[in-house]
Coordinates of C-alpha atoms in Angstrom, one line a residue:
X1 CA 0.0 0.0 0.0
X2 CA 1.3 3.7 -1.0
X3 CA 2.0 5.9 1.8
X4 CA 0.5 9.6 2.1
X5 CA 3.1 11.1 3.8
X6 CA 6.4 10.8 5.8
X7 CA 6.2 12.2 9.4
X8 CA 9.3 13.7 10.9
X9 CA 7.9 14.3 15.0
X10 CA 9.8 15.9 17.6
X11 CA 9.5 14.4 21.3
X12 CA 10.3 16.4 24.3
X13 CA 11.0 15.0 27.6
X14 CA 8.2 15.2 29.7
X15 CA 10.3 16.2 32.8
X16 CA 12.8 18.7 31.4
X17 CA 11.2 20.2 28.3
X18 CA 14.5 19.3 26.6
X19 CA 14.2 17.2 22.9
X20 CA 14.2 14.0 23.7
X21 CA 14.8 12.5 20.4
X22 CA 12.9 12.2 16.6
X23 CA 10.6 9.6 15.7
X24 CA 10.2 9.0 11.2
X25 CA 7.1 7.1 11.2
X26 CA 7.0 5.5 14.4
X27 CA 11.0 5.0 14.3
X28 CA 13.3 6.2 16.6
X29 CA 16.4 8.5 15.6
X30 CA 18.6 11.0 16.0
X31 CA 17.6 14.0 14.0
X32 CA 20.2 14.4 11.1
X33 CA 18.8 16.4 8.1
X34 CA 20.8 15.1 5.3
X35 CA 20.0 13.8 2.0
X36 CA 20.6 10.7 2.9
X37 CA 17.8 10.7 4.8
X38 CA 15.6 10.2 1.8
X39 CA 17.7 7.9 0.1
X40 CA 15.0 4.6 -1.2
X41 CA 12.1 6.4 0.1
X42 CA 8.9 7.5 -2.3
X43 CA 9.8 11.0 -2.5
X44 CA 6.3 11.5 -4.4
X45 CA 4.5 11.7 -1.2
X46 CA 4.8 14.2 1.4
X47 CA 7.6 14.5 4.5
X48 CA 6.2 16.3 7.3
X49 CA 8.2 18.2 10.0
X50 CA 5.6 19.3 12.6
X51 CA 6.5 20.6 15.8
X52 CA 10.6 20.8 15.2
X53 CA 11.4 23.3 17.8
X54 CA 15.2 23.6 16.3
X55 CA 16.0 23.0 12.7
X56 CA 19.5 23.7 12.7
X57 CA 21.3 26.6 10.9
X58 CA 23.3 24.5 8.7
X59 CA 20.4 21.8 8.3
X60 CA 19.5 23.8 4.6
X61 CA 22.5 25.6 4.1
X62 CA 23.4 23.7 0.7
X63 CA 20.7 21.3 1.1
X64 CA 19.4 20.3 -2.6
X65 CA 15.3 19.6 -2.1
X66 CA 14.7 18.5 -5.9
X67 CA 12.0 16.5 -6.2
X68 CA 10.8 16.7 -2.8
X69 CA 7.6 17.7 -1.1
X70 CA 8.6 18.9 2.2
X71 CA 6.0 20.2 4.7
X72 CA 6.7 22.5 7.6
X73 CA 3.8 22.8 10.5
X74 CA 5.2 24.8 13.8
X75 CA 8.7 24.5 13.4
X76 CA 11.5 26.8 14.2
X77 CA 14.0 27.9 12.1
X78 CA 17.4 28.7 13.3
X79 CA 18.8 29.2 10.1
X80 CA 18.2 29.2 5.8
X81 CA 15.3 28.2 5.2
X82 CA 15.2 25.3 2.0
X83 CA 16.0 27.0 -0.9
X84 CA 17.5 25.0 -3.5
X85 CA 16.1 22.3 -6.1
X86 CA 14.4 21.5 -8.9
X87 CA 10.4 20.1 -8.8
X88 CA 10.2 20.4 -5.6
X89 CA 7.1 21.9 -3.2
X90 CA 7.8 23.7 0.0
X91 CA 4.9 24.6 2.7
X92 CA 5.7 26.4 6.0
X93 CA 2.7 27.0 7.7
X94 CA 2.8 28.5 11.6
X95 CA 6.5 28.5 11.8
X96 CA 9.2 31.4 13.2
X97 CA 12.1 32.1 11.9
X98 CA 15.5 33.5 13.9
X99 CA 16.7 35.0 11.0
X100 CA 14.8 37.9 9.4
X101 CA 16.4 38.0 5.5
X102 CA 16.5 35.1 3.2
X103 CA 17.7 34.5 -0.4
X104 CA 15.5 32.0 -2.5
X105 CA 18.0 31.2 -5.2
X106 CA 18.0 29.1 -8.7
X107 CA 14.3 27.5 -8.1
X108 CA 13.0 25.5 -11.2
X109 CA 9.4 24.1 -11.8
X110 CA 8.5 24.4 -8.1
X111 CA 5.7 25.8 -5.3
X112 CA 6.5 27.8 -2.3
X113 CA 3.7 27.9 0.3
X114 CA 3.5 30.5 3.2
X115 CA 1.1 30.7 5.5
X116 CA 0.2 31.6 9.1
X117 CA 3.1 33.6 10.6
X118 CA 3.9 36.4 12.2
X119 CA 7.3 36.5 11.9
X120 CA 8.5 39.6 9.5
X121 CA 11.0 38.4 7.7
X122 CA 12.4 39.8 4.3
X123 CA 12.7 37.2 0.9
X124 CA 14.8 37.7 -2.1
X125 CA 13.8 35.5 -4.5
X126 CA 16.8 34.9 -7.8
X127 CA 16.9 33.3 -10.5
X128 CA 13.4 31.5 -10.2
X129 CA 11.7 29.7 -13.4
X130 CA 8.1 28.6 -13.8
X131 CA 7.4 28.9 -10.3
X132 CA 4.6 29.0 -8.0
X133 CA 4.6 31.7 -4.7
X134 CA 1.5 31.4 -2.9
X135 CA 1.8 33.7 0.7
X136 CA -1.4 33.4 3.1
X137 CA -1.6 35.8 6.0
X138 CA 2.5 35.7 6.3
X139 CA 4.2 38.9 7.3
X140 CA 6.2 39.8 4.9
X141 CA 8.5 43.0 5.5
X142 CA 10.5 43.0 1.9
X143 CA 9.9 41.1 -0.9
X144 CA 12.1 41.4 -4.2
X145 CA 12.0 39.5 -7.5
X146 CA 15.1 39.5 -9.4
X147 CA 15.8 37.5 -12.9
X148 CA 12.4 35.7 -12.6
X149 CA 9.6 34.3 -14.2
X150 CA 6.5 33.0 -11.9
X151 CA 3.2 31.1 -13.4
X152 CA 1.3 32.3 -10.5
X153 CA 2.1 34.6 -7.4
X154 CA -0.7 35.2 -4.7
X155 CA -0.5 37.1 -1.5
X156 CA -3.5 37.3 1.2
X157 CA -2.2 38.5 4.2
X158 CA -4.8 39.9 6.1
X159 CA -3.9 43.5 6.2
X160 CA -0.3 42.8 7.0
X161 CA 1.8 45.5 5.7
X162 CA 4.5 45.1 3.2
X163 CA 7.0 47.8 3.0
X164 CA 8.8 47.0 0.0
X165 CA 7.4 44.8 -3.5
X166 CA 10.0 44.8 -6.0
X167 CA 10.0 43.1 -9.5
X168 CA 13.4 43.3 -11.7
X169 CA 13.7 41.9 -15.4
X170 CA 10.8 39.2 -14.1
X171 CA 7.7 38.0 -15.9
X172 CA 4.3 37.2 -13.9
X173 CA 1.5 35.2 -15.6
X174 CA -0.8 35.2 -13.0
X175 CA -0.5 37.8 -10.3
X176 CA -3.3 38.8 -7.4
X177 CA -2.6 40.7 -4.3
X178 CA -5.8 39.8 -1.6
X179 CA -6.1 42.2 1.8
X180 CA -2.7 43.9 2.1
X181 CA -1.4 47.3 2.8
X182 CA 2.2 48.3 1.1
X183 CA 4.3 51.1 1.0
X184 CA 6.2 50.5 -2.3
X185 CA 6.1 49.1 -5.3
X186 CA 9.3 49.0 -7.5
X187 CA 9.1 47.5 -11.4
X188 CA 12.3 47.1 -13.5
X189 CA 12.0 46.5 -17.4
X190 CA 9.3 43.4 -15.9
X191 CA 5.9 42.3 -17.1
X192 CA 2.6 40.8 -16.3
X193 CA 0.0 38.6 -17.4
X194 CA -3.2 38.7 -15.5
X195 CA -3.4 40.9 -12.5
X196 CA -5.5 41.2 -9.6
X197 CA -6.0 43.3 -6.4
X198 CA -8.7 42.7 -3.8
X199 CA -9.2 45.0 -1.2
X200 CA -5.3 46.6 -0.9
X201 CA -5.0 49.7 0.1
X202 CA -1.6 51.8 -0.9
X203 CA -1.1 56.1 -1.5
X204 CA 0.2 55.1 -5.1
X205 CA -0.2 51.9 -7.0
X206 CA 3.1 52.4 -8.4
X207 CA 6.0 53.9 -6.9
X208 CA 9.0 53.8 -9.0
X209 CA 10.0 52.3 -12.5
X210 CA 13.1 51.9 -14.0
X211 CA 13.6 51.9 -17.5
X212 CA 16.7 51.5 -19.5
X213 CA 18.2 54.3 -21.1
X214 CA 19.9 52.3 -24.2
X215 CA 17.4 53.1 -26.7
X216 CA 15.8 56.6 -27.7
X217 CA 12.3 55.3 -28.4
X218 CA 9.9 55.1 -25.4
X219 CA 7.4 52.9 -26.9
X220 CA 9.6 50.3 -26.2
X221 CA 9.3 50.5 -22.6
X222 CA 5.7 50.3 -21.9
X223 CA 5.2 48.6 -18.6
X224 CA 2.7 45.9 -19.9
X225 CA -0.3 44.6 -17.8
X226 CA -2.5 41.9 -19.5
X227 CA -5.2 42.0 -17.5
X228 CA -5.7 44.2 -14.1
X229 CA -8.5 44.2 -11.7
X230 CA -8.6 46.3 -8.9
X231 CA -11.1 45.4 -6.4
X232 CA -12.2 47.2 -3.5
X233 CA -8.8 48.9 -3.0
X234 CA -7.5 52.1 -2.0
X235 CA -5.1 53.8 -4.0
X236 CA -4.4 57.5 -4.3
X237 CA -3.0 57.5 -7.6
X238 CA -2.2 55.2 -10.6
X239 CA 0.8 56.4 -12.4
X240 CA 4.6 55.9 -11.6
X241 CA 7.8 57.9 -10.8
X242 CA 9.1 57.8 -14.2
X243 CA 11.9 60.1 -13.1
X244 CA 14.3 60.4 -16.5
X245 CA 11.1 59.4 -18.9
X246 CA 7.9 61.5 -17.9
X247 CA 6.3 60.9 -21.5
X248 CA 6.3 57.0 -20.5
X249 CA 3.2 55.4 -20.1
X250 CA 2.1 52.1 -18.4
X251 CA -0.6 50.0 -20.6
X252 CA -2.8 47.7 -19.5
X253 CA -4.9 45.7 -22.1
X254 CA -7.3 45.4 -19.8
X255 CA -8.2 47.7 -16.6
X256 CA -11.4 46.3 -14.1
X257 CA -12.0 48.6 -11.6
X258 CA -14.5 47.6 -9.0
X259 CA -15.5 49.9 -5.8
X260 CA -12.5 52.0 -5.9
X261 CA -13.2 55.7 -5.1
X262 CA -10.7 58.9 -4.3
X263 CA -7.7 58.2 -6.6
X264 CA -6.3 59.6 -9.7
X265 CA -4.8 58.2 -13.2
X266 CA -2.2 59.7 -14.8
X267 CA -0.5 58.9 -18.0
X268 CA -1.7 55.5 -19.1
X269 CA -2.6 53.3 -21.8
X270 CA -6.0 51.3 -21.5
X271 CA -7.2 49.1 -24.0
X272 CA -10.3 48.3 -22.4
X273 CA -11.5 50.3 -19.0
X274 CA -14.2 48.8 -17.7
X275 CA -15.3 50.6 -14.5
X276 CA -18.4 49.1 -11.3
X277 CA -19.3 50.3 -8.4
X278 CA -21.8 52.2 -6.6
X279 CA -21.1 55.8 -4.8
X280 CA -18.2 56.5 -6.5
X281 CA -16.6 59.4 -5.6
X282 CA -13.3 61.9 -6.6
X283 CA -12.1 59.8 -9.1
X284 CA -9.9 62.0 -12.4
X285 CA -8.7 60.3 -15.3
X286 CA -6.1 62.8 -16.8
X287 CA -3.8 63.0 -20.2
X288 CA -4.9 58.6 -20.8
X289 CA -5.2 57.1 -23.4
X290 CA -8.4 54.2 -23.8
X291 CA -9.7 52.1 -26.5
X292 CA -12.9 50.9 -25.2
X293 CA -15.1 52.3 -21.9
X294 CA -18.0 50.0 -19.7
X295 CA -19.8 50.9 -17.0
X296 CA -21.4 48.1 -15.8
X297 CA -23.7 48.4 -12.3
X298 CA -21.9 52.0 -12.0
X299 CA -23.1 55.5 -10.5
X300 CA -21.6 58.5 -9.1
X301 CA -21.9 60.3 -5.9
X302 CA -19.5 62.9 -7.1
X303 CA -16.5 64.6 -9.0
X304 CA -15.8 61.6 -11.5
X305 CA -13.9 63.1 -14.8
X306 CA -12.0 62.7 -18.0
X307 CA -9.7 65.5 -18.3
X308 CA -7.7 65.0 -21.9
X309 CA -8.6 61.4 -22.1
X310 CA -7.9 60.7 -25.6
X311 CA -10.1 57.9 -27.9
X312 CA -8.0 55.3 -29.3
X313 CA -9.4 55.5 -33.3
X314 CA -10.0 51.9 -34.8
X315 CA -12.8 49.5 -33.3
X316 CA -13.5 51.2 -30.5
X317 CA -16.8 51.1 -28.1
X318 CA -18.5 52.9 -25.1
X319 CA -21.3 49.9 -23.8
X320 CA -23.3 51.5 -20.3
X321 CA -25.5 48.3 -18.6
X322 CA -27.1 49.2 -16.1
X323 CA -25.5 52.7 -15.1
X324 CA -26.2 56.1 -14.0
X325 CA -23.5 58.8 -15.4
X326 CA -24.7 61.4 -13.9
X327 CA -22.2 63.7 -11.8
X328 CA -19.3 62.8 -14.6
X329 CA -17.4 65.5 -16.0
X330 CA -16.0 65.2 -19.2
X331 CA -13.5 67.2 -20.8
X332 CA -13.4 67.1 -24.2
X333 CA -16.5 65.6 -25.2
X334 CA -15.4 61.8 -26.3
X335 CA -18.7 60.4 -26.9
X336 CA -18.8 61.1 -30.4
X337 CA -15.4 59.6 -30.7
X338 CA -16.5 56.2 -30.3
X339 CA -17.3 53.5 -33.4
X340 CA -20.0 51.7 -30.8
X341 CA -22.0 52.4 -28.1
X342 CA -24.1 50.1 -25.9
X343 CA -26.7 51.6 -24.1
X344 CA -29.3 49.1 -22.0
X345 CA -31.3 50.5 -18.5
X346 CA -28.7 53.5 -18.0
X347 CA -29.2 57.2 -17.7
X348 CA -27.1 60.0 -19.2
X349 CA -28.7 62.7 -17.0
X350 CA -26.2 65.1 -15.1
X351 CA -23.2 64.3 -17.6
X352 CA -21.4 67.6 -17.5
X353 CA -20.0 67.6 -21.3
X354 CA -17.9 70.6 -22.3
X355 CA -17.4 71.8 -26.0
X356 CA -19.7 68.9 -27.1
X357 CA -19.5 68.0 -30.3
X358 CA -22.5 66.3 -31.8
X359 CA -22.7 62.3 -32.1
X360 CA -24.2 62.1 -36.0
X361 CA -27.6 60.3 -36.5
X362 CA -25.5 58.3 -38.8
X363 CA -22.8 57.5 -36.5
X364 CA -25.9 56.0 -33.9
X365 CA -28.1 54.4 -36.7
X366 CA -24.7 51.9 -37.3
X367 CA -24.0 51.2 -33.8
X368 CA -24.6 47.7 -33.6
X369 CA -27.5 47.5 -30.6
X370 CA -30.6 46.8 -30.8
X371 CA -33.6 49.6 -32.2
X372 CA -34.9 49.9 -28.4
X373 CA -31.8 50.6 -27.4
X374 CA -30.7 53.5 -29.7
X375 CA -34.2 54.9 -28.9
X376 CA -33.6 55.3 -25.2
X377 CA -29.6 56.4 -26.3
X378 CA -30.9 58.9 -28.4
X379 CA -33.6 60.3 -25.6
X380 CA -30.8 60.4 -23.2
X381 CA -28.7 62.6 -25.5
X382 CA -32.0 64.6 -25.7
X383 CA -32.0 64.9 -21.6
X384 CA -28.8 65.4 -21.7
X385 CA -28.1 68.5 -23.7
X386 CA -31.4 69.9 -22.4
X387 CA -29.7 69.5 -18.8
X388 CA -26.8 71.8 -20.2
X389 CA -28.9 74.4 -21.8
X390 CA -28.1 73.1 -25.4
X391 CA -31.4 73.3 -26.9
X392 CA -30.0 73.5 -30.2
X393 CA -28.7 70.2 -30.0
X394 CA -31.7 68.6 -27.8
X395 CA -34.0 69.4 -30.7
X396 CA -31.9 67.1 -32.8
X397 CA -31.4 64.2 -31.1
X398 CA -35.8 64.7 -30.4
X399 CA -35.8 64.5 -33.8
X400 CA -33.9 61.3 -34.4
X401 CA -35.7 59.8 -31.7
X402 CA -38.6 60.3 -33.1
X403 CA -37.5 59.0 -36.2
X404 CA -36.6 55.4 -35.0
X405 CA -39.9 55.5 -33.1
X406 CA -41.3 56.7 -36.6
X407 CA -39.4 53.1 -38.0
X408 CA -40.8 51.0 -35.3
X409 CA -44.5 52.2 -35.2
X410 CA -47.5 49.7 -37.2
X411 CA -47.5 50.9 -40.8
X412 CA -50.8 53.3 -40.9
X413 CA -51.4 53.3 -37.2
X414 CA -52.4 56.7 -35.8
X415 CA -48.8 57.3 -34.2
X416 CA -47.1 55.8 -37.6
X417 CA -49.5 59.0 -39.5
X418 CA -48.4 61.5 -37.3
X419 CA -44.6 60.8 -36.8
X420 CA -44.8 60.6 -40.6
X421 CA -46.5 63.8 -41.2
X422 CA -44.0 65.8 -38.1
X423 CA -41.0 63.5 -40.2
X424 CA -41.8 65.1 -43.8
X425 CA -43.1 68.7 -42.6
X426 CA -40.1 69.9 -40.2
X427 CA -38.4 66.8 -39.7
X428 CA -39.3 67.4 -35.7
X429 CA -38.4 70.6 -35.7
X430 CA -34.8 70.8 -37.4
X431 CA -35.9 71.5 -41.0
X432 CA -37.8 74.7 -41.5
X433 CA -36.8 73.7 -45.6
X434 CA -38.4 71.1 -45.5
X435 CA -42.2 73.1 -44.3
X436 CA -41.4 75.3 -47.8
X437 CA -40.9 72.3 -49.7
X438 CA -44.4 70.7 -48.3
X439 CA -45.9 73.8 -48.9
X440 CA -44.9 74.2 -52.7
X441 CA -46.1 70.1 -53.2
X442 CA -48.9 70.7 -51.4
X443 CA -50.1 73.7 -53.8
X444 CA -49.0 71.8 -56.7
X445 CA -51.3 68.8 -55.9
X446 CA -54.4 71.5 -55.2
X447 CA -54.0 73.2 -58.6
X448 CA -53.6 69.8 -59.9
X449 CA -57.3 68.7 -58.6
X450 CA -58.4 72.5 -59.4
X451 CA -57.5 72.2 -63.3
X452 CA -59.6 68.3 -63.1
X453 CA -62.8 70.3 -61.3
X454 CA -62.6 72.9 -63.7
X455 CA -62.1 70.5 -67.0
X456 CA -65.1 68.0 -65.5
X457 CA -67.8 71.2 -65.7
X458 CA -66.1 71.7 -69.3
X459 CA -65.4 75.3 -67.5
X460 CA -63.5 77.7 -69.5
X461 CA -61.5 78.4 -66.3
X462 CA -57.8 76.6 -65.7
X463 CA -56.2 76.4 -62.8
X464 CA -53.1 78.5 -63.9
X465 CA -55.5 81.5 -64.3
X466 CA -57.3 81.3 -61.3
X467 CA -54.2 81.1 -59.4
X468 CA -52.9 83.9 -61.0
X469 CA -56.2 86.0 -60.4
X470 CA -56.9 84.7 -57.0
X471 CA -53.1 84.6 -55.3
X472 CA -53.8 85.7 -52.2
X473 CA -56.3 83.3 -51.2
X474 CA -53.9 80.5 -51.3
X475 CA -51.8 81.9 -48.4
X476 CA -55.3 82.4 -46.5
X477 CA -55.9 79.7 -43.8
X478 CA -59.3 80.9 -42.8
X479 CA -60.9 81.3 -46.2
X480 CA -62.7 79.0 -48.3
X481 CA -63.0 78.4 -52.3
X482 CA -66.7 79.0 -51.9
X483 CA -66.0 82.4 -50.3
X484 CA -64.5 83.5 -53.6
X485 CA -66.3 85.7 -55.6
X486 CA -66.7 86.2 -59.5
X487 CA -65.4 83.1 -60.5
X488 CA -68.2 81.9 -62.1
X489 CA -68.0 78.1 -61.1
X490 CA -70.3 76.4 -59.2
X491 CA -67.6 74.5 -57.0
X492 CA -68.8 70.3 -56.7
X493 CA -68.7 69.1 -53.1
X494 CA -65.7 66.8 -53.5
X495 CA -63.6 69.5 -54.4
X496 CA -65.2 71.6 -51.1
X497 CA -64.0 68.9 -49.5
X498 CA -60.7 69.0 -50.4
X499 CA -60.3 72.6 -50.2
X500 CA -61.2 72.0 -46.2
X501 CA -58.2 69.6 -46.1
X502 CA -56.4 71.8 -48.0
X503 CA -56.5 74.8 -45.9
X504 CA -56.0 72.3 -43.0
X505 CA -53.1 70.8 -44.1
X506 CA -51.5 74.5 -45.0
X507 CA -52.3 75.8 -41.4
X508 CA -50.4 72.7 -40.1
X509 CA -47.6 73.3 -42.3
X510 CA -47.0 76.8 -41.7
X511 CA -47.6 76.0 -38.0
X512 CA -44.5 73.0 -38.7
X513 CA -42.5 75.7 -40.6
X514 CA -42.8 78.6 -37.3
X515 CA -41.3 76.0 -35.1
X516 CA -38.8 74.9 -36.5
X517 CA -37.4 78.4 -37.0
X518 CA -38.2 78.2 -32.8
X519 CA -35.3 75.6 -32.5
X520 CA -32.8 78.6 -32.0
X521 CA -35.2 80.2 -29.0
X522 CA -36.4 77.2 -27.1

């Protein structure tokens, strides 16, 4: 039968407190840690030290632990800690330490576990490949990275502070920071994959990075997140001493930002910002760079703006789900700037927009959402410049509201009639041109049915003559083709009729034509 584990157990004499001696699975011996030790043994399982009051100083000094799983439960360290191998899995968990600085040097393929102490000791890890450093609620005083690359490196250490986190020439795939405070953050010509921070609280998210000076062109030395999510953190600012380069600019492909008020962003690159959270409060982006915007779940309490945030041209979006952007400031105006824009159960209202600049009705017909949802964009935008006083521009995105209502209303349904006839006459009133227009048609067709009333009676009369004699009473909404005299034509009731409609329709359209020269004074 396969073992589980090896047990290395300390026994104390019961008299003096003194070590007794060691037992390795129910044997007796004197404790020796040597390599030897593990010669013919399964070293796929797991040793366990538990309760080793005095691992010596020399005990790991050149120690190789390739291969190895060694486990470490409320032990005492009186030196090195292990810290050589190949393959190999380390776990301390509720141990102390008598030395406070140790060097983790030429690690290959292998897991470091840390958990449970309050012992604030300082690690230098070198020269680490493919390696796994996963810290739980360990006090950690200093921790630097030097010549390393790491598939995954946690820290959760319940509000512990770190004074010092330092990354040189090192790559992180996977990288997450959980319930810490620090007080520095050095990066050195080193990279990340994905990145998360829950609930740590810092004045700057990045204190210092170093960049080489051999080449001229900064866009070589972007400081490259993949992904980074901040949750629930503190941070008074996100942008780095750049010392020697201030025109360099960290980039993150991704930024998720979740609960995180009261901070400030300066001089980055986003591809895609995607922002949650309720109650947010004094948040500035200034002088960024972003691709693509979502609010998701997201509303302000106060002071949120863009100050020179510049849209990234080529497949960019702006999607708001289920957001309020009220109390935003925004400076330019960056809405238009964007190819796409989501909008689903969000409000624009209280978006202070300086020097707007109009989105086109064509720019929102090709955004590729759904009809009900540039409807409701569209009546935001409407809100939303009438909030600022910008009637002029309020009357035109009424108007293209209106118009996808117009496309979505039953074909000859009352509403369908009416947005049709407000569509053609003024086009909501935007188009006072287009009230002349209907007004020239419009006495076109009525000499057209005039000159067939007048050839039906076999009436001398045409309808170019009795325009000519009778001009004024085409620009008269109150009288009546009856009420003309000397025309010698008895009028049929159909075309009575029709000359009711007539003057109606011409009262509407001169009504159509008065507001929409009111779009300036509204």
């Amino acid at each position: 039968m396969q073992m589980t584990n090896y047990n290395f157990i300390e026994i104390l004499d019961s008299e003096t407190g003194k070590i007794k001696y060691y037992k390795f699975n129910d044997e007796k011996i004197d404790y020796v840690f040597t390599e030897s030790r593990f010669e013919g043994l399964d070293i796929s399982v797991e040793f366990v030290f538990e309760g080793v009051s005095r691992i010596s100083i020399d005990a790991f000094q050149n120690f190789d632990c390739s291969g190895l799983k060694l486990k470490f439960l409320k032990c005492s360290f009186l030196g090195q800690i292990p810290h050589k191998g190949n393959n190999c899995e380390i776990n301390l968990n509720e141990c102390t330490f008598k030395l406070n600085t140790f060097s983790i040097t030429g690690i290959k393929n292998s897991i470091y576990k840390l958990s449970n102490s309050l012992s604030q000791i300082s690690i230098k890890w070198e020269g680490l490949e493919n390696c796994e450093i996963l810290i739980n609620k360990f006090s950690i005083y200093e921790m630097a990275f030097i010549n390393s690359s790491l598939s995954k490196l946690k820290v959760v250490s319940n509000k512990i502070e770190i004074k010092s986190l330092s990354f040189y020439h090192s790559s992180v795939v996977d990288y997450m920071l959980s319930d810490i405070n620090y007080l520095n953050l050095t990066i050195a010509h080193s990279s990340f994959g994905k990145s998360v921070f829950n609930r740590v609280t810092s004045n700057r998210l990045f204190y210092q990075v170093v960049l080489s000076e051999e080449k001229a062109d900064i866009d070589n030395y972007v400081l490259l997140f993949d992904s980074f999510e901040l949750n629930n953190c503190q941070f008074g600012m996100i942008q780095p001493e750049l010392g020697k380069t201030p025109d360099f600019k960290v980039c993150f492909n991704e930024l998720k930002i979740i609960n995180l008020s009261n901070f400030n962003v300066f001089n980055v690159k986003i591809g895609r910002l995607s922002y949650q959270g309720n109650q947010i409060e004094n948040v500035k982006f200034f002088n960024c760079e972003i691709n693509n915007i979502s609010f998701n779940d997201f509303n302000v309490e106060k002071n949120f703006r863009f100050e020179l945030v510049k849209v990234i041209k080529g497949g960019n979006s702006l999607d708001i789900n289920s957001s309020s952007l009220n109390k935003i400031v925004i400076n330019p105006s960056f809405f238009h700037c964007f190819e796409n824009i989501t909008f689903k159960n969000s409000s624009l209202m209280g978006v202070e927009v300086i020097h707007f600049e109009l989105i086109e009705p064509r720019d929102i017909n090709r955004f590729r959402i759904s009809h009900k949802e540039k409807i409701d964009f569209t009546r935001e935008l409407n809100f939303l410049m009438k909030n600022q006083n910008n009637s002029y521009d309020a009357t035109k995105y009424k108007a293209l509201e209106q118009n996808l209502r117009f496309k979505s209303e039953k074909w000859l349904s009352m509403d369908w009639v009416i947005l049709l006839m407000n569509r053609f006459s003024n086009n909501h009133g935007t188009k006072p041109q287009y009230a002349l227009i209907s007004l020239f048609l419009l006495m076109l067709v009525y000499l057209f049915f005039l000159d067939i009333e007048f050839k039906s009676e076999n009436s001398y009369l045409n309808a170019f003559s009795f325009f000519k004699d009778n001009f004024s009473y085409f620009f008269k909404p109150l009288s009546f083709v009856s009420d003309i005299e000397d025309v010698n034509h008895q009028f049929s009731l159909k075309f009575r009729m029709f000359d009711i409609l007539y003057k109606i329709l011409y009262a509407y359209i001169v009504y159509q034509f008065v507001a929409a020269f009111r779009k300036f004074n509204k």
